[in-house]
Amino acid sequence: MKKRWTRIGGALAAIGAVATAEAQASGGAQKPTPDRPNIIFILADDLGYGDLACYGSQAVETPNIDRLAQTGTAFTQCYAGSGISSPSRCALMTGKNTGRSTIRDNQCTAGGIRGMKISPQGDTTYIRRANLLPTDTTIATVLGAAGYRTCLVNKWHLDGYDPKAAPNHRGFDEFYGWTISTVESNSPYYYPYYRFHGDSLINIDENAHDAHVRHNTDISTDDALAFIDRNKERPFFLYLAYDAPHEPYIIDDTSWYDDRDDWTMNTKRYAALITHMDKAIGRLLAHIDSLGLRERTLVIFASDNGAAVQAPLKELNCTAGFNGRKGMLYEGGIRVPFIVNQPGRVPVQRLDNIIYFPDVMPTLAALAGAEGSLPQGIDGINVLPLFYGKPVDTDNRLLYWEFPGKQRAARRGDWKCVTVKRGKPLELYNLKDDPGERHNLASQYPEMVERFDREMQEMHHPSPYWPLEGETAQGK
């Protein structure tokens, strides 16, 4: 593995700034270039670190994603924004960790909006969710100010139950997908009948009456290709957030794995959802190749968190031997694949620099020359030089995660402090020697634990949606 140190990046930012000024002067119509490329950010849902062949899978076929890693840069120590969907995506979109972000869990304990949730088994409950606010600056807002046309396809999961918090009301020019209230009340997950185009709810007629004709992965890819075709003459930011392989594992085509008699149907469908998504990504890459955009498009692939408890964790080694899973702040819940690819610009390398989702906003802002549009108080740093083979020190800082009042974790360098149970003492691990978090060293290094504890308390900012005992929304 290669390690990158020092702090640089001014030259790259300067290139972006000049291009931005030219684009703004021409009304934002300037075509993308290799130095200021289109950006496609592909996000899988509940994909484990060990579910890709390029990250060690011996079972699941992912040739197109593997090719992105083999011809680009794969990060081995990337962390999601959280161990579950909404807070992780909030950190990605806003550059803030869950100690200060608006959304810190899938459900909130106060405020928010009450709505209906239907489980895969058909059980109905009512819960409260927080939503992204108009005061939250998103990546789309920042890139839009730099002349990029912005689009979200498929999963947002930051609207709570507020239709006015959909992505097209939070900085995105275009939106094709589903919102929480729609999918949780009246539309099947993988063969949907309802889908939003902006604020308009449209029908997928082929899937009427629960027909399994158009899989959501294919619908989403079609929407993405159409957006690219409409905007091929201008720089664009496409955030393509697939559902796969989130449960329930529903896909009719399992042909890749039908000969695996030793696998359960649950395992076959889980693997098929991943391979089907990989096939769709191959179609997307072939399309931008055919348009002559490949060298002018930066492609990023990641997962929003680790594999879920419903996944075949042991059978497929979804967590790659890490401790924990989705919903936990152990490595298996928050360490995720992160691949960057741009032919002729991004070198072939594997990096063990420590990066996480809050870094994405300042990084893409630097690429677009839009650093002046970044909001105050973000927690991420610009790691763009790493994408292009330049060194950056990413390890000597504190990374932080929390589920308010339940779990918290922090990492600096090789050391990680974590607790995943309410009221339980902090655990300490040296991830260089013990990446599986098997040997708790808290009793051997109490001063280090105390320091982590102080710093973690400083990283936590009170929230009106998750009030803790002894604090208000204004302070502790």
Tab-separated table of C-alpha atoms in Angstrom:
chain	number	residue	atom	x	y	z
A	1	MET	CA	0.000	0.000	0.000
A	2	LYS	CA	1.062	3.562	-0.608
A	3	LYS	CA	0.898	6.214	2.076
A	4	ARG	CA	0.592	9.895	1.230
A	5	TRP	CA	1.687	12.678	3.578
A	6	THR	CA	2.022	16.542	3.635
A	7	ARG	CA	-0.486	19.259	2.762
A	8	ILE	CA	-0.756	20.541	-0.791
A	9	GLY	CA	-3.408	21.063	-3.398
A	10	GLY	CA	-3.317	24.759	-4.222
A	11	ALA	CA	-2.410	24.171	-7.843
A	12	LEU	CA	-5.355	21.846	-8.394
A	13	ALA	CA	-7.693	24.288	-6.687
A	14	ALA	CA	-6.330	27.149	-8.791
A	15	ILE	CA	-7.026	25.224	-11.999
A	16	GLY	CA	-10.591	24.652	-10.851
A	17	ALA	CA	-11.032	28.293	-9.843
A	18	VAL	CA	-9.948	29.555	-13.270
A	19	ALA	CA	-12.285	27.103	-15.003
A	20	THR	CA	-15.141	28.141	-12.720
A	21	ALA	CA	-14.634	31.815	-13.481
A	22	GLU	CA	-14.654	31.064	-17.204
A	23	ALA	CA	-17.770	28.926	-16.860
A	24	GLN	CA	-19.610	31.559	-14.865
A	25	ALA	CA	-18.590	34.228	-17.349
A	26	SER	CA	-20.111	32.154	-20.149
A	27	GLY	CA	-23.290	31.394	-18.238
A	28	GLY	CA	-22.055	28.035	-16.988
A	29	ALA	CA	-22.044	26.562	-20.506
A	30	GLN	CA	-18.362	25.639	-20.688
A	31	LYS	CA	-17.797	22.003	-21.559
A	32	PRO	CA	-16.183	19.656	-19.032
A	33	THR	CA	-12.443	19.103	-19.311
A	34	PRO	CA	-10.065	16.537	-17.800
A	35	ASP	CA	-9.057	19.201	-15.244
A	36	ARG	CA	-12.638	20.159	-14.421
A	37	PRO	CA	-14.569	17.008	-15.217
A	38	ASN	CA	-18.091	15.794	-14.898
A	39	ILE	CA	-18.646	14.009	-11.588
A	40	ILE	CA	-20.586	10.768	-11.182
A	41	PHE	CA	-20.895	9.599	-7.579
A	42	ILE	CA	-22.331	6.078	-7.370
A	43	LEU	CA	-23.509	4.936	-3.953
A	44	ALA	CA	-24.517	1.358	-3.132
A	45	ASP	CA	-26.857	0.686	-0.219
A	46	ASP	CA	-25.751	-1.653	2.608
A	47	LEU	CA	-22.902	-3.103	0.535
A	48	GLY	CA	-20.317	-4.696	2.798
A	49	TYR	CA	-16.594	-3.974	2.566
A	50	GLY	CA	-16.032	-7.604	1.561
A	51	ASP	CA	-18.759	-7.814	-1.098
A	52	LEU	CA	-16.562	-6.754	-4.034
A	53	ALA	CA	-13.904	-8.931	-5.643
A	54	CYS	CA	-11.532	-5.953	-5.668
A	55	TYR	CA	-11.930	-5.803	-1.877
A	56	GLY	CA	-11.502	-9.508	-1.312
A	57	SER	CA	-14.769	-11.252	-2.203
A	58	GLN	CA	-14.297	-14.804	-3.409
A	59	ALA	CA	-17.925	-15.305	-4.322
A	60	VAL	CA	-19.692	-12.242	-5.763
A	61	GLU	CA	-19.079	-11.241	-9.388
A	62	THR	CA	-18.409	-7.507	-9.803
A	63	PRO	CA	-16.273	-7.166	-12.962
A	64	ASN	CA	-17.191	-3.564	-13.800
A	65	ILE	CA	-16.619	-2.178	-10.312
A	66	ASP	CA	-13.421	-4.234	-10.138
A	67	ARG	CA	-12.266	-2.626	-13.375
A	68	LEU	CA	-12.793	0.818	-11.860
A	69	ALA	CA	-10.483	-0.195	-9.010
A	70	GLN	CA	-7.944	-1.904	-11.279
A	71	THR	CA	-7.634	1.186	-13.512
A	72	GLY	CA	-8.003	3.815	-10.780
A	73	THR	CA	-7.490	4.431	-7.077
A	74	ALA	CA	-9.019	2.223	-4.379
A	75	PHE	CA	-8.987	3.436	-0.785
A	76	THR	CA	-8.656	0.745	1.863
A	77	GLN	CA	-9.482	2.938	4.870
A	78	CYS	CA	-12.534	4.942	3.862
A	79	TYR	CA	-15.307	5.465	6.389
A	80	ALA	CA	-18.970	6.150	5.811
A	81	GLY	CA	-20.675	9.009	7.591
A	82	SER	CA	-22.510	6.607	9.897
A	83	GLY	CA	-23.495	2.986	10.330
A	84	ILE	CA	-26.947	3.502	8.753
A	85	SER	CA	-28.455	5.284	5.810
A	86	SER	CA	-29.855	8.718	6.676
A	87	PRO	CA	-27.044	10.039	8.899
A	88	SER	CA	-24.400	8.612	6.572
A	89	ARG	CA	-25.925	10.338	3.550
A	90	CYS	CA	-26.333	13.541	5.539
A	91	ALA	CA	-22.611	13.544	6.321
A	92	LEU	CA	-21.876	12.888	2.655
A	93	MET	CA	-24.103	15.693	1.417
A	94	THR	CA	-23.216	18.355	4.020
A	95	GLY	CA	-19.588	17.697	4.990
A	96	LYS	CA	-20.513	17.449	8.677
A	97	ASN	CA	-20.019	14.473	10.957
A	98	THR	CA	-22.833	13.130	13.107
A	99	GLY	CA	-21.694	15.181	16.077
A	100	ARG	CA	-23.059	18.317	14.432
A	101	SER	CA	-25.116	17.262	11.401
A	102	THR	CA	-28.866	17.771	11.189
A	103	ILE	CA	-29.611	14.054	10.804
A	104	ARG	CA	-27.851	11.668	13.219
A	105	ASP	CA	-30.016	8.556	13.122
A	106	ASN	CA	-32.785	7.146	10.931
A	107	GLN	CA	-35.353	8.025	13.602
A	108	CYS	CA	-35.378	10.992	15.962
A	109	THR	CA	-36.447	11.052	19.583
A	110	ALA	CA	-37.993	14.543	19.514
A	111	GLY	CA	-39.348	16.950	16.923
A	112	GLY	CA	-39.191	15.951	13.308
A	113	ILE	CA	-42.297	14.705	11.505
A	114	ARG	CA	-44.335	11.644	12.404
A	115	GLY	CA	-44.977	9.157	9.616
A	116	MET	CA	-45.768	5.572	8.767
A	117	LYS	CA	-43.120	2.891	8.310
A	118	ILE	CA	-43.902	-0.514	6.806
A	119	SER	CA	-41.473	-3.337	7.483
A	120	PRO	CA	-40.566	-5.923	4.805
A	121	GLN	CA	-42.918	-8.273	6.652
A	122	GLY	CA	-45.791	-5.805	6.230
A	123	ASP	CA	-45.902	-4.594	9.826
A	124	THR	CA	-46.855	-0.930	10.242
A	125	THR	CA	-45.424	1.398	12.873
A	126	TYR	CA	-45.317	5.146	13.304
A	127	ILE	CA	-41.992	6.853	13.867
A	128	ARG	CA	-40.494	10.341	13.788
A	129	ARG	CA	-37.832	11.414	11.327
A	130	ALA	CA	-35.748	14.547	10.935
A	131	ASN	CA	-35.166	16.049	7.489
A	132	LEU	CA	-32.473	18.114	5.837
A	133	LEU	CA	-33.242	21.812	6.371
A	134	PRO	CA	-33.163	24.755	3.954
A	135	THR	CA	-30.205	26.058	5.973
A	136	ASP	CA	-28.194	22.911	5.193
A	137	THR	CA	-25.821	23.510	2.299
A	138	THR	CA	-25.434	20.404	0.128
A	139	ILE	CA	-22.802	19.325	-2.368
A	140	ALA	CA	-25.352	20.073	-5.085
A	141	THR	CA	-25.677	23.663	-3.887
A	142	VAL	CA	-21.911	24.124	-3.959
A	143	LEU	CA	-21.387	22.536	-7.367
A	144	GLY	CA	-24.416	24.287	-8.817
A	145	ALA	CA	-22.854	27.616	-7.895
A	146	ALA	CA	-19.836	26.568	-9.965
A	147	GLY	CA	-21.924	25.979	-13.083
A	148	TYR	CA	-22.564	22.248	-12.765
A	149	ARG	CA	-25.949	20.790	-13.642
A	150	THR	CA	-26.878	18.591	-10.692
A	151	CYS	CA	-29.091	15.518	-10.453
A	152	LEU	CA	-29.988	12.891	-7.873
A	153	VAL	CA	-31.235	9.561	-9.142
A	154	ASN	CA	-33.099	7.181	-6.844
A	155	LYS	CA	-32.453	7.228	-3.080
A	156	TRP	CA	-32.278	10.468	-1.076
A	157	HIS	CA	-33.409	9.427	2.425
A	158	LEU	CA	-32.896	12.931	3.838
A	159	ASP	CA	-36.458	14.200	3.446
A	160	GLY	CA	-37.890	12.641	6.597
A	161	TYR	CA	-41.604	12.929	5.949
A	162	ASP	CA	-41.413	16.439	4.483
A	163	PRO	CA	-42.089	16.567	0.715
A	164	LYS	CA	-40.469	19.999	0.593
A	165	ALA	CA	-37.183	18.469	1.738
A	166	ALA	CA	-36.798	16.431	-1.450
A	167	PRO	CA	-33.456	16.815	-3.282
A	168	ASN	CA	-34.863	19.268	-5.823
A	169	HIS	CA	-35.548	21.556	-2.826
A	170	ARG	CA	-32.053	21.058	-1.404
A	171	GLY	CA	-29.827	22.152	-4.255
A	172	PHE	CA	-30.356	19.549	-6.980
A	173	ASP	CA	-31.614	20.740	-10.356
A	174	GLU	CA	-33.206	17.383	-11.151
A	175	PHE	CA	-34.525	14.446	-9.121
A	176	TYR	CA	-35.745	11.024	-10.255
A	177	GLY	CA	-36.458	8.549	-7.505
A	178	TRP	CA	-38.342	8.004	-4.293
A	179	THR	CA	-38.853	9.737	-0.998
A	180	ILE	CA	-39.266	8.151	2.412
A	181	SER	CA	-43.001	8.749	2.750
A	182	THR	CA	-43.720	7.311	-0.691
A	183	VAL	CA	-41.703	4.106	-0.494
A	184	GLU	CA	-42.746	3.392	3.091
A	185	SER	CA	-46.441	3.760	2.451
A	186	ASN	CA	-47.419	2.457	-0.947
A	187	SER	CA	-44.681	1.323	-3.345
A	188	PRO	CA	-42.697	-1.935	-3.554
A	189	TYR	CA	-38.979	-1.454	-3.065
A	190	TYR	CA	-37.326	-3.085	-6.089
A	191	TYR	CA	-40.193	-3.185	-8.628
A	192	PRO	CA	-41.804	0.189	-7.851
A	193	TYR	CA	-45.047	1.466	-9.255
A	194	TYR	CA	-44.543	5.024	-7.948
A	195	ARG	CA	-41.571	7.275	-8.665
A	196	PHE	CA	-40.932	11.003	-8.433
A	197	HIS	CA	-39.803	13.172	-11.294
A	198	GLY	CA	-39.134	16.352	-9.362
A	199	ASP	CA	-42.324	17.051	-7.416
A	200	SER	CA	-44.484	14.978	-9.776
A	201	LEU	CA	-45.366	11.454	-8.724
A	202	ILE	CA	-45.429	9.275	-11.823
A	203	ASN	CA	-46.341	5.635	-12.383
A	204	ILE	CA	-44.159	2.832	-13.724
A	205	ASP	CA	-46.974	1.190	-15.637
A	206	GLU	CA	-45.046	-2.005	-16.345
A	207	ASN	CA	-44.941	-2.710	-12.597
A	208	ALA	CA	-48.642	-2.140	-11.960
A	209	HIS	CA	-50.430	-4.723	-9.801
A	210	ASP	CA	-47.083	-5.810	-8.297
A	211	ALA	CA	-45.755	-6.997	-11.654
A	212	HIS	CA	-42.001	-7.607	-11.678
A	213	VAL	CA	-41.049	-6.133	-15.040
A	214	ARG	CA	-38.665	-3.207	-14.506
A	215	HIS	CA	-36.235	-3.574	-11.629
A	216	ASN	CA	-35.404	-0.361	-9.809
A	217	THR	CA	-31.701	-0.718	-10.580
A	218	ASP	CA	-32.541	-0.644	-14.298
A	219	ILE	CA	-35.012	2.218	-13.900
A	220	SER	CA	-32.396	4.246	-12.049
A	221	THR	CA	-29.733	3.547	-14.656
A	222	ASP	CA	-32.108	4.591	-17.446
A	223	ASP	CA	-32.803	7.855	-15.598
A	224	ALA	CA	-29.066	8.431	-15.177
A	225	LEU	CA	-28.319	7.842	-18.863
A	226	ALA	CA	-31.107	10.207	-19.908
A	227	PHE	CA	-29.710	12.922	-17.633
A	228	ILE	CA	-26.237	12.460	-19.104
A	229	ASP	CA	-27.589	12.673	-22.658
A	230	ARG	CA	-29.373	15.930	-21.885
A	231	ASN	CA	-26.286	17.470	-20.321
A	232	LYS	CA	-23.384	16.043	-22.314
A	233	GLU	CA	-22.343	19.497	-23.517
A	234	ARG	CA	-21.951	20.998	-20.034
A	235	PRO	CA	-20.362	19.928	-16.743
A	236	PHE	CA	-22.677	17.860	-14.585
A	237	PHE	CA	-22.813	16.224	-11.169
A	238	LEU	CA	-24.770	12.974	-11.098
A	239	TYR	CA	-25.425	11.385	-7.713
A	240	LEU	CA	-26.621	7.874	-8.557
A	241	ALA	CA	-27.762	6.231	-5.330
A	242	TYR	CA	-28.821	2.660	-6.006
A	243	ASP	CA	-30.967	0.644	-3.587
A	244	ALA	CA	-28.917	-2.526	-4.020
A	245	PRO	CA	-28.264	-4.601	-2.034
A	246	HIS	CA	-30.535	-3.264	0.739
A	247	GLU	CA	-33.074	-5.742	2.064
A	248	PRO	CA	-35.633	-7.049	1.262
A	249	TYR	CA	-33.569	-9.015	-1.262
A	250	ILE	CA	-35.964	-9.024	-4.207
A	251	ILE	CA	-34.725	-9.781	-7.706
A	252	ASP	CA	-36.166	-12.330	-10.116
A	253	ASP	CA	-32.945	-12.903	-12.088
A	254	THR	CA	-30.451	-14.913	-10.045
A	255	SER	CA	-28.901	-16.633	-13.076
A	256	TRP	CA	-25.348	-15.756	-12.043
A	257	TYR	CA	-25.676	-17.996	-9.000
A	258	ASP	CA	-28.336	-20.585	-9.844
A	259	ASP	CA	-25.712	-23.323	-9.909
A	260	ARG	CA	-24.678	-22.631	-6.313
A	261	ASP	CA	-26.542	-25.472	-4.680
A	262	ASP	CA	-24.741	-24.770	-1.400
A	263	TRP	CA	-26.285	-21.294	-1.159
A	264	THR	CA	-29.675	-20.375	0.243
A	265	MET	CA	-32.059	-18.385	-1.951
A	266	ASN	CA	-31.458	-15.398	0.342
A	267	THR	CA	-27.734	-15.585	-0.458
A	268	LYS	CA	-28.337	-15.973	-4.180
A	269	ARG	CA	-30.617	-12.952	-4.270
A	270	TYR	CA	-28.235	-10.828	-2.209
A	271	ALA	CA	-25.342	-11.651	-4.518
A	272	ALA	CA	-27.542	-11.186	-7.599
A	273	LEU	CA	-28.574	-7.696	-6.474
A	274	ILE	CA	-24.890	-6.751	-6.324
A	275	THR	CA	-23.974	-8.329	-9.659
A	276	HIS	CA	-27.044	-6.825	-11.308
A	277	MET	CA	-25.979	-3.390	-10.022
A	278	ASP	CA	-22.469	-4.038	-11.329
A	279	LYS	CA	-23.917	-4.858	-14.740
A	280	ALA	CA	-25.861	-1.573	-14.674
A	281	ILE	CA	-22.684	0.320	-13.789
A	282	GLY	CA	-21.012	-1.331	-16.780
A	283	ARG	CA	-23.825	-0.036	-18.970
A	284	LEU	CA	-23.335	3.456	-17.549
A	285	LEU	CA	-19.580	3.401	-18.174
A	286	ALA	CA	-20.060	2.115	-21.721
A	287	HIS	CA	-22.482	4.957	-22.376
A	288	ILE	CA	-20.131	7.719	-21.278
A	289	ASP	CA	-17.433	5.997	-23.357
A	290	SER	CA	-19.688	6.136	-26.410
A	291	LEU	CA	-20.249	9.869	-25.863
A	292	GLY	CA	-16.523	10.536	-25.633
A	293	LEU	CA	-16.876	11.714	-22.021
A	294	ARG	CA	-14.848	9.073	-20.194
A	295	GLU	CA	-11.622	11.082	-19.862
A	296	ARG	CA	-13.684	14.106	-18.836
A	297	THR	CA	-15.651	12.322	-16.124
A	298	LEU	CA	-14.561	11.510	-12.585
A	299	VAL	CA	-16.366	8.386	-11.350
A	300	ILE	CA	-16.546	7.581	-7.636
A	301	PHE	CA	-18.027	4.413	-6.166
A	302	ALA	CA	-18.807	3.835	-2.476
A	303	SER	CA	-21.315	2.253	-0.083
A	304	ASP	CA	-23.365	4.140	2.491
A	305	ASN	CA	-22.494	1.730	5.343
A	306	GLY	CA	-21.671	-1.903	6.026
A	307	ALA	CA	-23.721	-4.997	5.302
A	308	ALA	CA	-26.958	-5.537	7.235
A	309	VAL	CA	-27.805	-8.278	9.694
A	310	GLN	CA	-30.142	-9.815	7.073
A	311	ALA	CA	-27.214	-10.277	4.670
A	312	PRO	CA	-25.350	-13.599	4.385
A	313	LEU	CA	-22.570	-12.161	6.551
A	314	LYS	CA	-20.727	-15.399	7.296
A	315	GLU	CA	-21.544	-17.206	4.084
A	316	LEU	CA	-20.117	-14.453	1.859
A	317	ASN	CA	-17.809	-12.774	4.410
A	318	CYS	CA	-19.584	-9.484	3.675
A	319	THR	CA	-17.693	-7.637	6.419
A	320	ALA	CA	-14.271	-8.903	5.276
A	321	GLY	CA	-13.484	-10.113	8.785
A	322	PHE	CA	-14.190	-6.809	10.483
A	323	ASN	CA	-16.149	-6.703	13.718
A	324	GLY	CA	-19.746	-5.463	13.582
A	325	ARG	CA	-22.194	-4.727	10.776
A	326	LYS	CA	-24.709	-2.105	9.665
A	327	GLY	CA	-26.079	-0.133	12.607
A	328	MET	CA	-22.854	-0.441	14.605
A	329	LEU	CA	-19.839	1.845	14.828
A	330	TYR	CA	-17.397	-1.040	14.722
A	331	GLU	CA	-15.406	-1.326	11.484
A	332	GLY	CA	-17.925	-3.680	9.884
A	333	GLY	CA	-20.563	-0.983	10.124
A	334	ILE	CA	-18.648	2.044	8.878
A	335	ARG	CA	-15.602	1.003	6.831
A	336	VAL	CA	-16.637	0.976	3.165
A	337	PRO	CA	-15.179	0.640	-0.332
A	338	PHE	CA	-14.242	3.908	-2.021
A	339	ILE	CA	-13.009	3.867	-5.615
A	340	VAL	CA	-12.016	6.845	-7.775
A	341	ASN	CA	-11.518	6.569	-11.530
A	342	GLN	CA	-10.726	8.977	-14.365
A	343	PRO	CA	-8.629	7.655	-17.260
A	344	GLY	CA	-5.456	9.614	-17.874
A	345	ARG	CA	-5.776	11.537	-14.621
A	346	VAL	CA	-6.335	9.227	-11.659
A	347	PRO	CA	-3.372	6.850	-11.221
A	348	VAL	CA	-3.613	3.137	-10.565
A	349	GLN	CA	-2.959	2.722	-6.842
A	350	ARG	CA	-4.318	1.436	-3.538
A	351	LEU	CA	-4.112	3.962	-0.726
A	352	ASP	CA	-4.430	3.410	3.013
A	353	ASN	CA	-4.975	7.079	3.798
A	354	ILE	CA	-7.833	7.537	6.270
A	355	ILE	CA	-10.710	9.404	4.635
A	356	TYR	CA	-14.446	9.671	5.339
A	357	PHE	CA	-17.673	10.966	3.889
A	358	PRO	CA	-17.441	14.539	5.247
A	359	ASP	CA	-14.332	14.904	3.037
A	360	VAL	CA	-16.364	14.542	-0.148
A	361	MET	CA	-17.936	18.011	-0.131
A	362	PRO	CA	-14.704	20.044	0.210
A	363	THR	CA	-12.959	17.688	-2.218
A	364	LEU	CA	-15.510	18.082	-4.997
A	365	ALA	CA	-15.684	21.810	-4.296
A	366	ALA	CA	-11.925	22.024	-4.905
A	367	LEU	CA	-12.282	20.040	-8.122
A	368	ALA	CA	-14.957	22.436	-9.386
A	369	GLY	CA	-13.176	25.552	-8.146
A	370	ALA	CA	-16.066	26.224	-5.777
A	371	GLU	CA	-14.266	26.382	-2.447
A	372	GLY	CA	-15.633	29.889	-1.916
A	373	SER	CA	-19.140	28.411	-1.762
A	374	LEU	CA	-18.389	26.022	1.094
A	375	PRO	CA	-20.350	26.650	4.296
A	376	GLN	CA	-18.738	27.305	7.643
A	377	GLY	CA	-18.374	24.548	10.215
A	378	ILE	CA	-17.798	21.491	8.053
A	379	ASP	CA	-15.722	18.617	9.393
A	380	GLY	CA	-14.205	17.254	6.194
A	381	ILE	CA	-10.977	18.223	4.470
A	382	ASN	CA	-9.991	18.479	0.816
A	383	VAL	CA	-8.417	15.170	-0.228
A	384	LEU	CA	-8.468	15.901	-3.972
A	385	PRO	CA	-4.675	15.645	-4.352
A	386	LEU	CA	-4.919	11.978	-3.316
A	387	PHE	CA	-7.152	11.337	-6.319
A	388	TYR	CA	-4.411	12.555	-8.635
A	389	GLY	CA	-1.400	10.928	-7.018
A	390	LYS	CA	-0.382	13.808	-4.754
A	391	PRO	CA	0.252	13.485	-1.009
A	392	VAL	CA	-2.072	14.714	1.737
A	393	ASP	CA	-1.872	14.087	5.477
A	394	THR	CA	-5.271	12.676	6.373
A	395	ASP	CA	-4.345	10.609	9.405
A	396	ASN	CA	-3.409	13.121	12.108
A	397	ARG	CA	-6.919	14.335	12.769
A	398	LEU	CA	-9.921	13.120	14.727
A	399	LEU	CA	-12.740	11.372	12.873
A	400	TYR	CA	-15.975	11.152	14.844
A	401	TRP	CA	-19.308	9.302	14.725
A	402	GLU	CA	-22.274	9.035	17.078
A	403	PHE	CA	-25.754	7.658	17.474
A	404	PRO	CA	-26.840	10.194	20.113
A	405	GLY	CA	-26.988	8.659	23.555
A	406	LYS	CA	-26.379	5.138	22.231
A	407	GLN	CA	-23.069	4.729	20.391
A	408	ARG	CA	-20.015	6.846	19.691
A	409	ALA	CA	-16.637	6.325	18.067
A	410	ALA	CA	-13.542	8.259	17.079
A	411	ARG	CA	-10.359	7.467	15.203
A	412	ARG	CA	-6.967	9.180	15.045
A	413	GLY	CA	-4.118	7.517	13.224
A	414	ASP	CA	-3.950	3.827	14.113
A	415	TRP	CA	-6.135	4.189	17.210
A	416	LYS	CA	-9.885	3.934	17.526
A	417	CYS	CA	-12.087	4.412	20.588
A	418	VAL	CA	-15.652	3.080	20.437
A	419	THR	CA	-18.665	1.933	22.391
A	420	VAL	CA	-21.757	0.431	20.771
A	421	LYS	CA	-23.932	-0.011	23.863
A	422	ARG	CA	-25.622	2.679	25.892
A	423	GLY	CA	-23.819	3.294	29.166
A	424	LYS	CA	-20.967	0.882	28.437
A	425	PRO	CA	-17.324	1.982	28.825
A	426	LEU	CA	-15.232	3.001	25.841
A	427	GLU	CA	-13.154	0.350	24.116
A	428	LEU	CA	-9.756	1.041	22.548
A	429	TYR	CA	-8.215	-0.675	19.533
A	430	ASN	CA	-5.020	-0.349	17.527
A	431	LEU	CA	-6.366	-0.891	14.028
A	432	LYS	CA	-2.946	-1.295	12.466
A	433	ASP	CA	-2.278	-4.377	14.584
A	434	ASP	CA	-5.894	-5.383	15.163
A	435	PRO	CA	-8.171	-4.285	12.288
A	436	GLY	CA	-10.824	-6.734	13.441
A	437	GLU	CA	-11.195	-4.970	16.819
A	438	ARG	CA	-10.709	-8.188	18.778
A	439	HIS	CA	-8.354	-6.973	21.523
A	440	ASN	CA	-9.634	-4.159	23.717
A	441	LEU	CA	-6.627	-2.181	25.031
A	442	ALA	CA	-8.578	0.345	27.132
A	443	SER	CA	-7.241	-0.978	30.436
A	444	GLN	CA	-3.647	-0.740	29.168
A	445	TYR	CA	-3.917	2.868	27.933
A	446	PRO	CA	-6.377	4.658	30.248
A	447	GLU	CA	-4.886	8.094	29.527
A	448	MET	CA	-5.471	7.629	25.802
A	449	VAL	CA	-9.080	6.621	26.479
A	450	GLU	CA	-9.574	9.701	28.659
A	451	ARG	CA	-8.208	11.929	25.921
A	452	PHE	CA	-10.489	10.339	23.326
A	453	ASP	CA	-13.417	10.774	25.700
A	454	ARG	CA	-12.730	14.506	26.140
A	455	GLU	CA	-12.330	15.053	22.424
A	456	MET	CA	-15.459	13.092	21.616
A	457	GLN	CA	-17.464	15.172	24.065
A	458	GLU	CA	-16.162	18.297	22.327
A	459	MET	CA	-17.204	16.918	18.935
A	460	HIS	CA	-20.786	16.403	20.107
A	461	HIS	CA	-23.084	19.403	19.559
A	462	PRO	CA	-26.607	19.334	21.056
A	463	SER	CA	-29.499	18.603	18.718
A	464	PRO	CA	-33.208	19.407	19.126
A	465	TYR	CA	-34.030	16.069	17.472
A	466	TRP	CA	-31.899	13.966	19.811
A	467	PRO	CA	-31.843	15.844	23.127
A	468	LEU	CA	-29.652	14.261	25.790
A	469	GLU	CA	-30.053	14.591	29.521
A	470	GLY	CA	-28.420	17.726	30.879
A	471	GLU	CA	-28.230	19.672	27.617
A	472	THR	CA	-30.367	21.917	25.450
A	473	ALA	CA	-30.281	22.593	21.749
A	474	GLN	CA	-28.118	25.626	22.499
A	475	GLY	CA	-25.512	23.976	24.696
A	476	LYS	CA	-24.577	21.373	27.248
